[in-house]
Short mmCIF file of C-alpha atoms (C1' of nucleotides) in Angstrom, two decimals:
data_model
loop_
_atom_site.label_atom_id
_atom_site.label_comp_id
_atom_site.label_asym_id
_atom_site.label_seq_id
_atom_site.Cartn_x
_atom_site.Cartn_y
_atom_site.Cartn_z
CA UNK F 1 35.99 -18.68 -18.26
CA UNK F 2 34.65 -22.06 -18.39
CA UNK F 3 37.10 -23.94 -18.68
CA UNK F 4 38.94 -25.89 -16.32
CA UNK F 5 36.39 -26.62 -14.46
CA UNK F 6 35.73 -29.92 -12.38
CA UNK F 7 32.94 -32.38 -13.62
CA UNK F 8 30.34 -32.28 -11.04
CA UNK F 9 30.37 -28.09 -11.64
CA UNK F 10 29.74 -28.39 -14.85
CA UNK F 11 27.16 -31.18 -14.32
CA UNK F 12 25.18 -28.51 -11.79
CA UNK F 13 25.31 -25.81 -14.19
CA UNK F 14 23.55 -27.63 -16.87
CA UNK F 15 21.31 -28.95 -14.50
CA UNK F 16 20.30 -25.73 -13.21
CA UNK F 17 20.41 -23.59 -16.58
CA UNK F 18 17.55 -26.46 -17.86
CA UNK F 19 15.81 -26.24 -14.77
CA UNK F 20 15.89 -22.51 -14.75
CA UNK F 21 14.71 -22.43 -18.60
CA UNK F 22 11.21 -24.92 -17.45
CA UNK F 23 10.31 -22.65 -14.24
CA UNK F 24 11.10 -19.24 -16.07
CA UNK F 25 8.88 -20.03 -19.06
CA UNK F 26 6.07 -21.45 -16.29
CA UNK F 27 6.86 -18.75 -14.05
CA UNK F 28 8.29 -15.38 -15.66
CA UNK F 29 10.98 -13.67 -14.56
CA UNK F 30 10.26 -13.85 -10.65
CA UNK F 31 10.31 -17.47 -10.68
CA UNK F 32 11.29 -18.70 -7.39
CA UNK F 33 15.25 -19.80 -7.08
CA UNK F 34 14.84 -22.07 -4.19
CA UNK F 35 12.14 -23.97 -6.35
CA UNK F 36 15.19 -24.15 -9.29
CA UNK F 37 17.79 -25.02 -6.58
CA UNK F 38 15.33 -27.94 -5.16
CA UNK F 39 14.46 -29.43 -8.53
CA UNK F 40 17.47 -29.35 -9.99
CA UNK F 41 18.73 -31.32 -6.59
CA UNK F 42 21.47 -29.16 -4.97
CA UNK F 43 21.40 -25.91 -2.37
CA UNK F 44 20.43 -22.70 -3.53
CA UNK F 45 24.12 -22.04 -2.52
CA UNK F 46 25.30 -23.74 -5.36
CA UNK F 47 22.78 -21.25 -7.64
CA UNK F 48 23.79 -18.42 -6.33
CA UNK F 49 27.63 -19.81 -7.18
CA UNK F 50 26.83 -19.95 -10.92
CA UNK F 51 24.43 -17.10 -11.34
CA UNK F 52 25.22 -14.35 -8.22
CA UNK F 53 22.27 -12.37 -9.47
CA UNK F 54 18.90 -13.28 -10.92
CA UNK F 55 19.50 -11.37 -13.69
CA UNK F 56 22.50 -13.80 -14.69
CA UNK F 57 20.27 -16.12 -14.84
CA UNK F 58 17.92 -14.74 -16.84
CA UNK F 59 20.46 -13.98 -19.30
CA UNK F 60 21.59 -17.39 -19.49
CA UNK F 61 18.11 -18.72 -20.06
CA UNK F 62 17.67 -16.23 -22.72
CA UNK F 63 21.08 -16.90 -24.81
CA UNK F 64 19.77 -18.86 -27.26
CA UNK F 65 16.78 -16.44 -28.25
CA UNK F 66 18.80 -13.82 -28.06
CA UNK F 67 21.49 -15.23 -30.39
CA UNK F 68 18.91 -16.91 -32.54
CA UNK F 69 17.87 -12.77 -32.97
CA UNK F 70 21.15 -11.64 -33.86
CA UNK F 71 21.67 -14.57 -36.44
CA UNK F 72 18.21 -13.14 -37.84
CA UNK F 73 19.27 -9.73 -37.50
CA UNK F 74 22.52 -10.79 -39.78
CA UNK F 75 20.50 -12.77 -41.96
CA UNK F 76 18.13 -9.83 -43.14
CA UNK F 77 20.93 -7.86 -43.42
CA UNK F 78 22.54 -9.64 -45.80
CA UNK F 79 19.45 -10.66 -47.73
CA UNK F 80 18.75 -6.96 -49.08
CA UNK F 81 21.17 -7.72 -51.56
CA UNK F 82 18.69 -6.24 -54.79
CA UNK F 83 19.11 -2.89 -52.66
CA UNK F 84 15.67 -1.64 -53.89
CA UNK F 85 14.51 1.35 -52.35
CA UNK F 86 12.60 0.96 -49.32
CA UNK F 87 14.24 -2.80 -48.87
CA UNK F 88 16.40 -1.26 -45.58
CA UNK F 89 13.08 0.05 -43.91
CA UNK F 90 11.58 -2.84 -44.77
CA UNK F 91 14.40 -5.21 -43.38
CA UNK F 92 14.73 -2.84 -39.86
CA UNK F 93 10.97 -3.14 -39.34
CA UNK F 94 10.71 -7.02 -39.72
CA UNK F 95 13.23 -8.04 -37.60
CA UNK F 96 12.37 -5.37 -35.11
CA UNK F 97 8.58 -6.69 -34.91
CA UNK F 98 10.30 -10.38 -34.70
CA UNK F 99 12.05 -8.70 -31.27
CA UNK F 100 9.16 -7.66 -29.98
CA UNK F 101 6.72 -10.94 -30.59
CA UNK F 102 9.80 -12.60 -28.82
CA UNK F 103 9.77 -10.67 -25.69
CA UNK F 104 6.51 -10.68 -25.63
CA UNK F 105 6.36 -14.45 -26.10
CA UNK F 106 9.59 -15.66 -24.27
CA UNK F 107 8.98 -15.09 -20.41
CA UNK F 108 12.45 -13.52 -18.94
CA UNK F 109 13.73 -11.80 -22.14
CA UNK F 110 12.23 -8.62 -21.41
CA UNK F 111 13.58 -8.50 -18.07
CA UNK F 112 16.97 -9.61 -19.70
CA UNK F 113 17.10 -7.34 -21.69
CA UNK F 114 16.22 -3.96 -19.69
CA UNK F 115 18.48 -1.91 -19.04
CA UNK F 116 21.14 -2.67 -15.92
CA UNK F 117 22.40 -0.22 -13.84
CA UNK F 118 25.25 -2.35 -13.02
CA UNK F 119 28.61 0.02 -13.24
CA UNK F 120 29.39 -1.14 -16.17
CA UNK F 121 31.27 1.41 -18.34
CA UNK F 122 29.69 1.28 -21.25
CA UNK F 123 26.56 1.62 -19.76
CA UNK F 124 24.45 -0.99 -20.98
CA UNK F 125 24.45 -5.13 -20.39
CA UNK F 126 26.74 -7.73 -22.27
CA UNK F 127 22.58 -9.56 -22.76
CA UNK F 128 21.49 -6.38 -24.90
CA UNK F 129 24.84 -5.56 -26.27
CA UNK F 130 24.87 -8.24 -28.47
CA UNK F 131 21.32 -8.26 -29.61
CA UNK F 132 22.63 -3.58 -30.22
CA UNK F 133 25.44 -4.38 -32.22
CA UNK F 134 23.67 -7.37 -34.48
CA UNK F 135 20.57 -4.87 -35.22
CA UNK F 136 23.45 -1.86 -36.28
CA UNK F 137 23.72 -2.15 -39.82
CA UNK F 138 19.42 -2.95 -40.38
CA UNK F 139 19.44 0.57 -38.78
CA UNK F 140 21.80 1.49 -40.69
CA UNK F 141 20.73 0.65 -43.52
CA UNK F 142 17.18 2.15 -43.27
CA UNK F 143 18.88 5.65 -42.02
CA UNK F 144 20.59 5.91 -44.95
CA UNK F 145 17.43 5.39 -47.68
CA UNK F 146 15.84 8.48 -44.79
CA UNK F 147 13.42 5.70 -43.60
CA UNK F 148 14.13 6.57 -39.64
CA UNK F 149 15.73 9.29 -37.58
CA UNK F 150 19.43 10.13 -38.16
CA UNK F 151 19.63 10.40 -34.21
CA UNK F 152 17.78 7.06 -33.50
CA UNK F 153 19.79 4.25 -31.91
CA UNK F 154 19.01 0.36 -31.85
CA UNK F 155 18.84 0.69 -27.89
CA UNK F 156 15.66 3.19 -28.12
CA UNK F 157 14.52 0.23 -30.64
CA UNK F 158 15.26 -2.22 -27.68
CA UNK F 159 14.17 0.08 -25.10
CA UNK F 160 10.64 0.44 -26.94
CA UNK F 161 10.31 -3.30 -27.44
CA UNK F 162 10.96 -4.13 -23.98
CA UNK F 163 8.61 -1.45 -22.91
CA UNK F 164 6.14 -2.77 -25.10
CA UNK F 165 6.80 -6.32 -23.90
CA UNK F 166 6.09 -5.49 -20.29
CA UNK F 167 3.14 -3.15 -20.23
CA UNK F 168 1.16 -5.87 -22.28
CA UNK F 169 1.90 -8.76 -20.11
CA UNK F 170 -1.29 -8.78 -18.51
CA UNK F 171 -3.18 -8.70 -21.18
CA UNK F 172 -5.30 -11.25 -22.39
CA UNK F 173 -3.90 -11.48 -25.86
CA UNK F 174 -0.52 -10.08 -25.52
CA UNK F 175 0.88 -10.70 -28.95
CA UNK F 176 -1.70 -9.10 -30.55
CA UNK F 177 -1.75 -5.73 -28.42
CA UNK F 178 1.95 -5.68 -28.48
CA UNK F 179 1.92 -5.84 -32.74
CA UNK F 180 -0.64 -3.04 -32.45
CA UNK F 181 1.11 -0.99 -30.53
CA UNK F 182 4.21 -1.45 -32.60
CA UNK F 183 2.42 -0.60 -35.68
CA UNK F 184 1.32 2.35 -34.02
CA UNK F 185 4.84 2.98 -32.52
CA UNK F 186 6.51 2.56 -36.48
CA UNK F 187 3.85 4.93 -37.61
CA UNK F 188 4.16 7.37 -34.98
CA UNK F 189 1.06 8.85 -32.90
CA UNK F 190 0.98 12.05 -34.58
CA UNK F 191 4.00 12.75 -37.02
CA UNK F 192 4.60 15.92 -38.17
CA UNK F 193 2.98 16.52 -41.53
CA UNK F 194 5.43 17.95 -44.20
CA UNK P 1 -18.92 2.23 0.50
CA UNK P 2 -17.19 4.05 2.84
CA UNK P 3 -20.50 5.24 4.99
CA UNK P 4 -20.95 3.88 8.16
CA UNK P 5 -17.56 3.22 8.88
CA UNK P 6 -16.74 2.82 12.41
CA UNK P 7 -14.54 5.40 13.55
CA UNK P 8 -11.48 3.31 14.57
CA UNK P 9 -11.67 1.23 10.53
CA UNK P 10 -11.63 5.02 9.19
CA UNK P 11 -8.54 6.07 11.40
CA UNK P 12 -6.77 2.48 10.34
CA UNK P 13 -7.51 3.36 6.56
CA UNK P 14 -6.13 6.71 6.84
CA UNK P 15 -2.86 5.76 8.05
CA UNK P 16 -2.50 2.96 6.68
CA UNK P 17 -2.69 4.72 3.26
CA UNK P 18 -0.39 7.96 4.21
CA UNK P 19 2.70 4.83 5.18
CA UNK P 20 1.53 3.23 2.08
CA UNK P 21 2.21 6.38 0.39
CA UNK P 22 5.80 7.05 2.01
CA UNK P 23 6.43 3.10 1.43
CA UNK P 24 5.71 2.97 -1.87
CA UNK P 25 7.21 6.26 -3.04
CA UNK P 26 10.34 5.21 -1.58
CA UNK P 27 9.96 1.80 -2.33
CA UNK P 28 8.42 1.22 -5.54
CA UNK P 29 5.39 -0.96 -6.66
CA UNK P 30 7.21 -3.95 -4.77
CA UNK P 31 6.85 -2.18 -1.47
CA UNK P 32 6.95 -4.44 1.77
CA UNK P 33 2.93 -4.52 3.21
CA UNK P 34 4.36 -6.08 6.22
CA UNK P 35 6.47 -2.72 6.56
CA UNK P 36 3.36 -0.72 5.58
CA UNK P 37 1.36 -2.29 8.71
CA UNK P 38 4.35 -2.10 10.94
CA UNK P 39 5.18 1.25 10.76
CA UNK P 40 1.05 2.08 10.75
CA UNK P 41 0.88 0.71 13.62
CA UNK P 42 -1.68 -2.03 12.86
CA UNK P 43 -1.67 -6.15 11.72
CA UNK P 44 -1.27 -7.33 8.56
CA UNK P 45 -4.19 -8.79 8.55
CA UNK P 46 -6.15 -5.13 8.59
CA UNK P 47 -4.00 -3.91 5.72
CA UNK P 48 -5.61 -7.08 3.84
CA UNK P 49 -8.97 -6.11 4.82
CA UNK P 50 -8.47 -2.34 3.54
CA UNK P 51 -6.75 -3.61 0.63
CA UNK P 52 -7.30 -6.58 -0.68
CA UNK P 53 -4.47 -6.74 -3.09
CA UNK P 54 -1.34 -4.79 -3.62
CA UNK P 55 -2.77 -3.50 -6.68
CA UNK P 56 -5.69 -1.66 -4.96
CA UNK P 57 -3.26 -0.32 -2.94
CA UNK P 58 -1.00 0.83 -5.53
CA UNK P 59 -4.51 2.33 -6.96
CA UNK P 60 -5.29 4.37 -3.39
CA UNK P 61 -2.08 5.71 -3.52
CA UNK P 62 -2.31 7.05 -6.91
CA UNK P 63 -5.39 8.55 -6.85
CA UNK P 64 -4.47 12.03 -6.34
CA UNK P 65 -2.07 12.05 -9.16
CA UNK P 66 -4.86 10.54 -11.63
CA UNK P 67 -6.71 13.03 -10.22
CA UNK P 68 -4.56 15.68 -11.08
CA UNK P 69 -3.66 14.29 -14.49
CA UNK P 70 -7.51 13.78 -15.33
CA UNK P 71 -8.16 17.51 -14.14
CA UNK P 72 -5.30 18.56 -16.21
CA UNK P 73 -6.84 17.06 -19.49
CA UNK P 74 -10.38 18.78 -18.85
CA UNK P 75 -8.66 22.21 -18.79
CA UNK P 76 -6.15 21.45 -21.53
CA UNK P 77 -9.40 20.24 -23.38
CA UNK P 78 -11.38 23.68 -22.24
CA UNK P 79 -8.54 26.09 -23.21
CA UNK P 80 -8.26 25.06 -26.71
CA UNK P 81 -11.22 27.70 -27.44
CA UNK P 82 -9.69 29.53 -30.15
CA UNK P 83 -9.60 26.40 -32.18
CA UNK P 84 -6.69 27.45 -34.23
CA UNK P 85 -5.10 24.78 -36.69
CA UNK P 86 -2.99 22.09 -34.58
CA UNK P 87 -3.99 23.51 -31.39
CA UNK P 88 -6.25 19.72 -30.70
CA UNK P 89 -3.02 17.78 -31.23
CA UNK P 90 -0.64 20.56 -29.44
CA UNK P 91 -3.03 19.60 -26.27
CA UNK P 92 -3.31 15.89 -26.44
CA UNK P 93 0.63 15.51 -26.57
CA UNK P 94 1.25 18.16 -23.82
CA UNK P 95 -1.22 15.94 -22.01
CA UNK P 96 0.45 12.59 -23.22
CA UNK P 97 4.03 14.21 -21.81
CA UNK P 98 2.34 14.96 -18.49
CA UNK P 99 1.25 11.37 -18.55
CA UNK P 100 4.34 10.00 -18.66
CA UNK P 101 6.23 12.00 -16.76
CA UNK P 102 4.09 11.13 -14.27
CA UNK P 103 4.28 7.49 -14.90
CA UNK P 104 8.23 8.02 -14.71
CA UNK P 105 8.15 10.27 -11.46
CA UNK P 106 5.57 8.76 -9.16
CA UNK P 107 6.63 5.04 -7.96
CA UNK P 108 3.65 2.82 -8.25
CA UNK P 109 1.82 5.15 -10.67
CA UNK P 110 2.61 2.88 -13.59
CA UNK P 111 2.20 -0.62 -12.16
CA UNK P 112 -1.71 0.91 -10.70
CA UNK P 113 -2.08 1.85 -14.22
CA UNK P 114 -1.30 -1.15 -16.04
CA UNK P 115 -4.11 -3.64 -17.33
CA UNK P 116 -5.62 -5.64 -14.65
CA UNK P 117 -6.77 -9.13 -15.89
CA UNK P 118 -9.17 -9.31 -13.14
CA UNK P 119 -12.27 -10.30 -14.61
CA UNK P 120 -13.96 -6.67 -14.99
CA UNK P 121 -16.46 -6.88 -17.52
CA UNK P 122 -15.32 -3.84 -19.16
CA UNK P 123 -11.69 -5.32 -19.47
CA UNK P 124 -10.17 -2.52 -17.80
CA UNK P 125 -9.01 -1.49 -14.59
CA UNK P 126 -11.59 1.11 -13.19
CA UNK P 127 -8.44 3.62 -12.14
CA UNK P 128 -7.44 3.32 -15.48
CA UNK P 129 -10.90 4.27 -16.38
CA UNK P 130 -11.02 7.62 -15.22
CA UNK P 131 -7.64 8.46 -17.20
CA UNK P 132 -9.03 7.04 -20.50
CA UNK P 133 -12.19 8.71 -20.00
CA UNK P 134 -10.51 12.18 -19.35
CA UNK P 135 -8.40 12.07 -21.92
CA UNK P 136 -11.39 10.94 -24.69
CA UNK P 137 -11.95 14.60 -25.83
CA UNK P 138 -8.31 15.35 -26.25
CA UNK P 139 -7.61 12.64 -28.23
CA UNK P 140 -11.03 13.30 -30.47
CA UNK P 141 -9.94 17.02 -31.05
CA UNK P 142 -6.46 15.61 -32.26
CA UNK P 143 -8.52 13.43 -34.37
CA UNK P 144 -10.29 15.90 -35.69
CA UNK P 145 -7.41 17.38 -37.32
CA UNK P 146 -6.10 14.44 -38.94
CA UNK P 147 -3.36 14.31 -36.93
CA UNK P 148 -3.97 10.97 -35.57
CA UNK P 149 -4.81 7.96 -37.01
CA UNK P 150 -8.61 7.56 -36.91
CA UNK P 151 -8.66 4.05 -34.71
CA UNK P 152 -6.23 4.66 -32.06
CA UNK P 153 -7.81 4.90 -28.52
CA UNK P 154 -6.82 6.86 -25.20
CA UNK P 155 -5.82 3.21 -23.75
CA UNK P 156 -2.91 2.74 -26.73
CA UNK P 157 -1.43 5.87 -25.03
CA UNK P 158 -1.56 4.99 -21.68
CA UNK P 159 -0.36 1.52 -22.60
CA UNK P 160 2.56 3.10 -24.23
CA UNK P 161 3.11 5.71 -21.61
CA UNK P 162 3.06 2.74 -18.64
CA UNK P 163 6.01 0.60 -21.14
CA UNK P 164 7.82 3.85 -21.39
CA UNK P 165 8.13 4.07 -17.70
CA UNK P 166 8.58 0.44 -17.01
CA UNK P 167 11.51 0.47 -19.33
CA UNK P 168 13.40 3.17 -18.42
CA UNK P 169 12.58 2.47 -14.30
CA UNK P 170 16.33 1.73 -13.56
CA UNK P 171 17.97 4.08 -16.18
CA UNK P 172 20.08 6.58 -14.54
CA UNK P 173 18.38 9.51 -15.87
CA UNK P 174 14.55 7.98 -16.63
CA UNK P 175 13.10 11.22 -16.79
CA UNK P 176 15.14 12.42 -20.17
CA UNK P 177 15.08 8.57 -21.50
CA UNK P 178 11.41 8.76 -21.45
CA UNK P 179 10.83 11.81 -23.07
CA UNK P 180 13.38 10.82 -25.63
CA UNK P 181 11.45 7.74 -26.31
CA UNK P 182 7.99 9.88 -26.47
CA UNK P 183 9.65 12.09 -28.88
CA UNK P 184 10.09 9.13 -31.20
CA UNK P 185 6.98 7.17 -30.33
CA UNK P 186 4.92 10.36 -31.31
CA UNK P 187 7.00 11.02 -34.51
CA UNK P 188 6.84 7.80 -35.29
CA UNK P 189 10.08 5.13 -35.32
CA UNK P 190 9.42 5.20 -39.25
CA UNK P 191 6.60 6.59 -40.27
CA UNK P 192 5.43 6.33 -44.11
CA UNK P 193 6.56 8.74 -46.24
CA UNK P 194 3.42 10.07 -48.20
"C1'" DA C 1 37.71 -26.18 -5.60
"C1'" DC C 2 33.24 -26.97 -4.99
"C1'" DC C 3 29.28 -28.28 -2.46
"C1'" DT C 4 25.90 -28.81 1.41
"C1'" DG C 5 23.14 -27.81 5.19
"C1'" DA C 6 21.55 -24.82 8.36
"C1'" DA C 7 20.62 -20.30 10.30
"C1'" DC C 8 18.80 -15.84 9.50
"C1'" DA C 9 15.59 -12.21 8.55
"C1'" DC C 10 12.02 -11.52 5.66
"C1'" DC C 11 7.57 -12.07 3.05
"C1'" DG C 12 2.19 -12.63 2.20
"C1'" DT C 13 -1.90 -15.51 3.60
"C1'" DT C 14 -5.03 -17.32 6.61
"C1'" DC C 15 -7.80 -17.90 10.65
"C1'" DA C 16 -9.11 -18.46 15.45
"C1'" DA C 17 -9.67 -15.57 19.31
"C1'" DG C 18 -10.67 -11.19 21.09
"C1'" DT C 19 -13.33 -6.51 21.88
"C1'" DA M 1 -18.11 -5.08 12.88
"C1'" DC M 2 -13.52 -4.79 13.19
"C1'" DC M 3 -9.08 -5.95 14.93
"C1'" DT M 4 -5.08 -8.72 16.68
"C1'" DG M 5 -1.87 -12.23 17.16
"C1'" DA M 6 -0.07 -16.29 15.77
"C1'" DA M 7 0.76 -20.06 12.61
"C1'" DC M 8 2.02 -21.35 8.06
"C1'" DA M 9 4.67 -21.95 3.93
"C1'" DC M 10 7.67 -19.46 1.43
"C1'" DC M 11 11.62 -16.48 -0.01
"C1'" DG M 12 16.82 -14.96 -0.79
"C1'" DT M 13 21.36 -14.40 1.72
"C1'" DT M 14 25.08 -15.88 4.18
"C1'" DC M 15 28.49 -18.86 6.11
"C1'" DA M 16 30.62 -22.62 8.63
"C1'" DA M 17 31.50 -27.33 7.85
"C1'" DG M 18 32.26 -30.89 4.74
"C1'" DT M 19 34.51 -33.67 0.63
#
DNA sequence: ACCTGAACACCGTTCAAGT
DNA sequence: ACCTGAACACCGTTCAAGT
């Protein structure tokens, strides 16, 4: 879907996708558009042509983190290759704290990666469904030794991250009250004692 | 603070916050002010003066509900009398599942809620205050018990409870997503196996 | 096919002028 | 002491006119 397209297109939608990275990580996810549009040096018309919605542009600002999580997602799956016990809970919980200290860290993920009501059929965004299906076998993996849930999903993983990610943001030190509150989320407030 | 208020500033404050409450409930946190005055019949300018920032607002219009929630944890706290096993931590997460519901139900509820970076000495917001402080003997009876960890503070559950209901704001059913997510926050994602 | 520029309706902030 | 009205700078959306 991007091909065929004419130069000076193509020229505006790298223009405005580097733009859009500097202001987002200045300003968060409500950075102003117009202020993108007048740096990068064409209309806000011409935005709105390449991202219709702010959330499309989010997601393109956040492509790279995203895929630089599923390539670490892949990465730790693979590595568990001694298969000692506990190495699949172990795995999960690493790459799942590395999630959260990125959406925490990276202004716009969070927002990327919430949930979109959009119609889409499968319910969820192409953003998160990429970042769902990478985390699958670490979950996997670390169901099967009993280390989680059998009904947990990687979206309630996302889902908590995000959550995390946003009701910290106004905290002094976010990265360290979003770790705590993961720890404390892995743990579980009050588990059941068997 | 509010003695010696001439009649005409009361009247304004009154209806300014019953709009502010229809506004925001139908609205959300990002509710229009300049809607608020219009349909209250007064200047934006005297909403400023009542309300000096949307978050005081937001904290006005939530009051009754933290009332109600603190309220709720006093008697959940008082009823507990027959002090049979697990009773401390049955109250503290029928509490914690009011919380959040509420959070998830009542638009505004969670953004008045969230940490304020204003300078308070105390490093919280002081309608956050009265929640923490109400919920302090809940969470030391479920201490009690053992059945949660020793450090963990009132604020680490409201902090969750707020991300809960910030991430599942535009799910289609954010009530049951919630609650699903509680479930697993409380039991813990992956909790160590002792 | 793609872009620009302008018009539109909206927002929150600020302040001088009123009573 | 409290309010109003207006001015300001800003926002996102839309569309007709350009190349």
């Amino acid at each position: 879907m991007v091909e065929r397209q004419r130069a000076d297109a193509r020229r505006n939608y790298e223009r405005i996708l580097a733009v859009a990275e500097e202001e987002v990580a200045a300003k968060g996810a409500d950075a102003s558009l117009e202020q993108i549009a007048r740096v990068a040096g064409v209309g806000s018309a011409t935005v709105r042509r390449h991202f219709p919605t702010r959330r499309a542009l989010l997601e393109a600002v956040s492509q790279q983190r995203i895929e630089a999580l599923c390539a670490r997602a892949r990465e730790l799956a693979d590595r568990k290759s001694n298969n000692r016990a506990g190495e699949g809970r172990k795995a999960l919980l690493e790459w799942l704290g590395e999630v959260v200290a990125y959406c925490v860290t990276a202004r716009g993920l969070a927002a990327a990666l919430s949930y979109d009501e959009g119609h889409d059929p499968l319910g969820g965004n192409s953003c998160a469904a990429a970042l769902i299906e990478a985390g699958e076998p670490l979950l996997r993996s670390a169901a099967r030794e009993g280390a989680v849930a059998p009904r947990t999903t990687v979206e309630d993983l996302i889902t908590l991250a995000v959550g995390l990610a946003l009701a910290t943001e106004h905290h002094p030190e976010p990265t360290a009250r979003a770790e705590a509150l993961l720890a404390l989320t892995v743990a579980g407030i009050s588990p059941e004692r068997g």
